[in-house]
Each structure stands twice: as structure tokens, then as C-alpha cells.
Coordinates of N, CA and C in Angstrom, one line a residue:
M1 N -0.9 1.7 -10.6 CA -1.3 2.3 -9.3 C -0.5 1.5 -8.2
I2 N -0.4 0.1 -8.4 CA 0.4 -0.7 -7.4 C 1.8 -0.2 -7.3
A3 N 2.4 0.1 -8.5 CA 3.8 0.6 -8.4 C 3.9 1.9 -7.7
A4 N 2.9 2.8 -7.9 CA 2.9 4.1 -7.2 C 2.9 4.0 -5.8
A5 N 2.0 3.2 -5.3 CA 1.8 3.0 -3.9 C 3.0 2.4 -3.3
S6 N 3.7 1.4 -4.0 CA 4.9 0.8 -3.5 C 6.0 1.8 -3.4
E7 N 6.1 2.6 -4.4 CA 7.2 3.7 -4.4 C 7.0 4.6 -3.2
K8 N 5.7 5.0 -3.0 CA 5.5 5.9 -1.9 C 5.8 5.2 -0.5
L9 N 5.5 4.0 -0.4 CA 5.8 3.3 0.9 C 7.3 3.1 1.0
N10 N 8.0 2.8 -0.1 CA 9.4 2.7 0.0 C 10.1 4.0 0.4
A11 N 9.5 5.1 0.1 CA 10.1 6.4 0.5 C 9.9 6.7 2.0
V12 N 9.0 6.0 2.7 CA 8.7 6.2 4.1 C 9.8 5.6 5.0
N13 N 10.3 6.4 5.9 CA 11.3 5.9 6.8 C 10.5 5.2 8.0
V14 N 10.5 3.9 7.9 CA 9.7 3.1 8.8 C 10.1 3.3 10.2
R15 N 11.3 3.5 10.5 CA 11.9 3.7 11.9 C 11.3 4.9 12.5
E16 N 10.9 5.9 11.8 CA 10.4 7.1 12.3 C 8.9 7.1 12.6
L17 N 8.2 6.0 12.2 CA 6.7 5.9 12.3 C 6.3 5.6 13.8
T18 N 5.2 6.1 14.1 CA 4.6 5.7 15.4 C 4.0 4.3 15.2
R19 N 3.6 3.7 16.3 CA 3.0 2.4 16.2 C 1.8 2.4 15.3
S20 N 0.9 3.3 15.4 CA -0.3 3.5 14.6 C 0.2 3.6 13.1
Q21 N 1.1 4.5 12.8 CA 1.5 4.6 11.4 C 2.1 3.4 10.9
H22 N 2.9 2.7 11.7 CA 3.5 1.5 11.2 C 2.5 0.4 11.0
A23 N 1.4 0.4 11.7 CA 0.3 -0.5 11.4 C -0.3 -0.2 10.1
H24 N -0.5 1.0 9.8 CA -1.0 1.5 8.5 C -0.1 1.1 7.3
W25 N 1.2 1.3 7.6 CA 2.3 1.0 6.6 C 2.3 -0.5 6.3
S26 N 2.1 -1.4 7.3 CA 2.0 -2.7 7.1 C 0.8 -3.1 6.4
Q27 N -0.3 -2.5 6.7 CA -1.6 -2.7 6.1 C -1.6 -2.4 4.6
A28 N -0.9 -1.4 4.3 CA -0.8 -0.9 2.8 C 0.2 -1.9 2.1
R29 N 1.2 -2.4 2.8 CA 2.0 -3.5 2.2 C 1.2 -4.7 1.8
D30 N 0.3 -5.1 2.8 CA -0.5 -6.2 2.6 C -1.4 -6.0 1.4
F31 N -2.0 -4.8 1.3 CA -2.9 -4.5 0.2 C -2.1 -4.7 -1.1
I32 N -0.9 -4.2 -1.2 CA 0.0 -4.3 -2.3 C 0.1 -5.8 -2.7
R33 N 0.5 -6.6 -1.7 CA 0.8 -8.0 -1.9 C -0.5 -8.7 -2.5
M34 N -1.7 -8.4 -1.8 CA -3.0 -9.0 -2.2 C -3.2 -8.5 -3.6
A35 N -3.0 -7.2 -3.9 CA -3.3 -6.7 -5.3 C -2.5 -7.5 -6.4
N36 N -1.2 -7.7 -6.0 CA -0.4 -8.5 -7.0 C -0.9 -9.9 -7.1
D37 N -1.3 -10.5 -6.0 CA -1.9 -11.9 -6.1 C -3.2 -11.9 -7.0
A38 N -4.0 -10.9 -6.8 CA -5.3 -10.7 -7.6 C -4.9 -10.5 -9.1
L39 N -3.8 -9.9 -9.4 CA -3.5 -9.7 -10.8 C -3.0 -11.0 -11.4
R40 N -2.3 -11.9 -10.5 CA -1.9 -13.2 -11.1 C -3.0 -14.0 -11.4
V41 N -4.2 -13.9 -10.8 CA -5.4 -14.8 -11.1 C -6.3 -14.0 -12.0
R42 N -5.9 -12.9 -12.5 CA -6.7 -12.0 -13.4 C -7.9 -11.5 -12.8
N43 N -7.9 -11.2 -11.5 CA -9.0 -10.5 -10.9 C -8.7 -9.1 -10.8
Y44 N -8.9 -8.4 -11.9 CA -8.4 -7.0 -12.2 C -9.2 -6.0 -11.4
V45 N -10.6 -6.2 -11.1 CA -11.3 -5.4 -10.4 C -10.9 -5.3 -8.9
Y46 N -10.7 -6.5 -8.3 CA -10.2 -6.6 -7.0 C -8.8 -6.1 -6.8
A47 N -8.0 -6.3 -7.8 CA -6.6 -5.7 -7.8 C -6.6 -4.3 -7.7
E48 N -7.5 -3.7 -8.6 CA -7.6 -2.2 -8.5 C -8.1 -1.7 -7.3
Q49 N -9.1 -2.3 -6.6 CA -9.6 -1.9 -5.4 C -8.5 -1.9 -4.3
L50 N -7.8 -3.0 -4.3 CA -6.7 -3.1 -3.3 C -5.5 -2.1 -3.5
A51 N -5.3 -1.8 -4.8 CA -4.3 -0.9 -5.1 C -4.6 0.5 -4.7
T52 N -6.0 0.8 -4.9 CA -6.5 2.2 -4.5 C -6.4 2.3 -3.0
K53 N -6.7 1.3 -2.2 CA -6.6 1.3 -0.8 C -5.1 1.5 -0.3
A54 N -4.3 0.8 -1.0 CA -2.8 1.0 -0.7 C -2.3 2.3 -1.0
N55 N -2.8 2.9 -2.1 CA -2.4 4.3 -2.5 C -2.9 5.2 -1.5
Q56 N -4.1 5.2 -1.0 CA -4.7 6.0 -0.1 C -3.9 6.1 1.2
V57 N -3.6 4.9 1.6 CA -2.8 4.8 3.0 C -1.4 5.3 2.7
A58 N -0.8 5.1 1.6 CA 0.5 5.6 1.3 C 0.5 7.1 1.3
N59 N -0.6 7.6 0.7 CA -0.7 9.2 0.6 C -0.8 9.7 2.1
L60 N -1.5 9.1 2.9 CA -1.6 9.6 4.3 C -0.3 9.5 5.0
L61 N 0.4 8.5 4.8 CA 1.7 8.3 5.4 C 2.8 9.3 4.9
T62 N 2.7 9.6 3.7 CA 3.7 10.5 3.2 C 3.4 12.0 3.4
R63 N 2.2 12.2 3.9 CA 1.9 13.6 4.3 C 2.2 13.8 5.8
S64 N 2.3 12.8 6.6 CA 2.5 12.9 8.0 C 4.0 13.4 8.3

């Protein structure tokens, strides 16, 4: 799920985002970073929660 969210965010043209959308994009990036950190310490439940949040935000941005 982390990879899927990351791919979706990479597909977004950041220069075309509004300030609000850019803030959401940055937040999703932070969720992905935090999910990867959680995986490193084997906190799989938290990593999944963060990846889900990142994926939800990425879905919203790719629909706009």
C-alpha cells in the first residue's frame, strides 16, 4: 500500500496544485515517510494505518 500511494503521488504534477492541494500532497508524503519508519521498527499496524491515510489523500489528489 505504501508503494501504491507513493506511485500515485509521483504521478501528481505538484506545480499545478493549489496551496491546499499542495499541503495535502506534503501531508501524504509525510505519512509515507512515517509508514516506512514504522516498518523499520516493525510496528506493522501503525505502518498500515499511515499507508492507508497516504493512499486516501493520494486518491483525492489524483481525482482533482
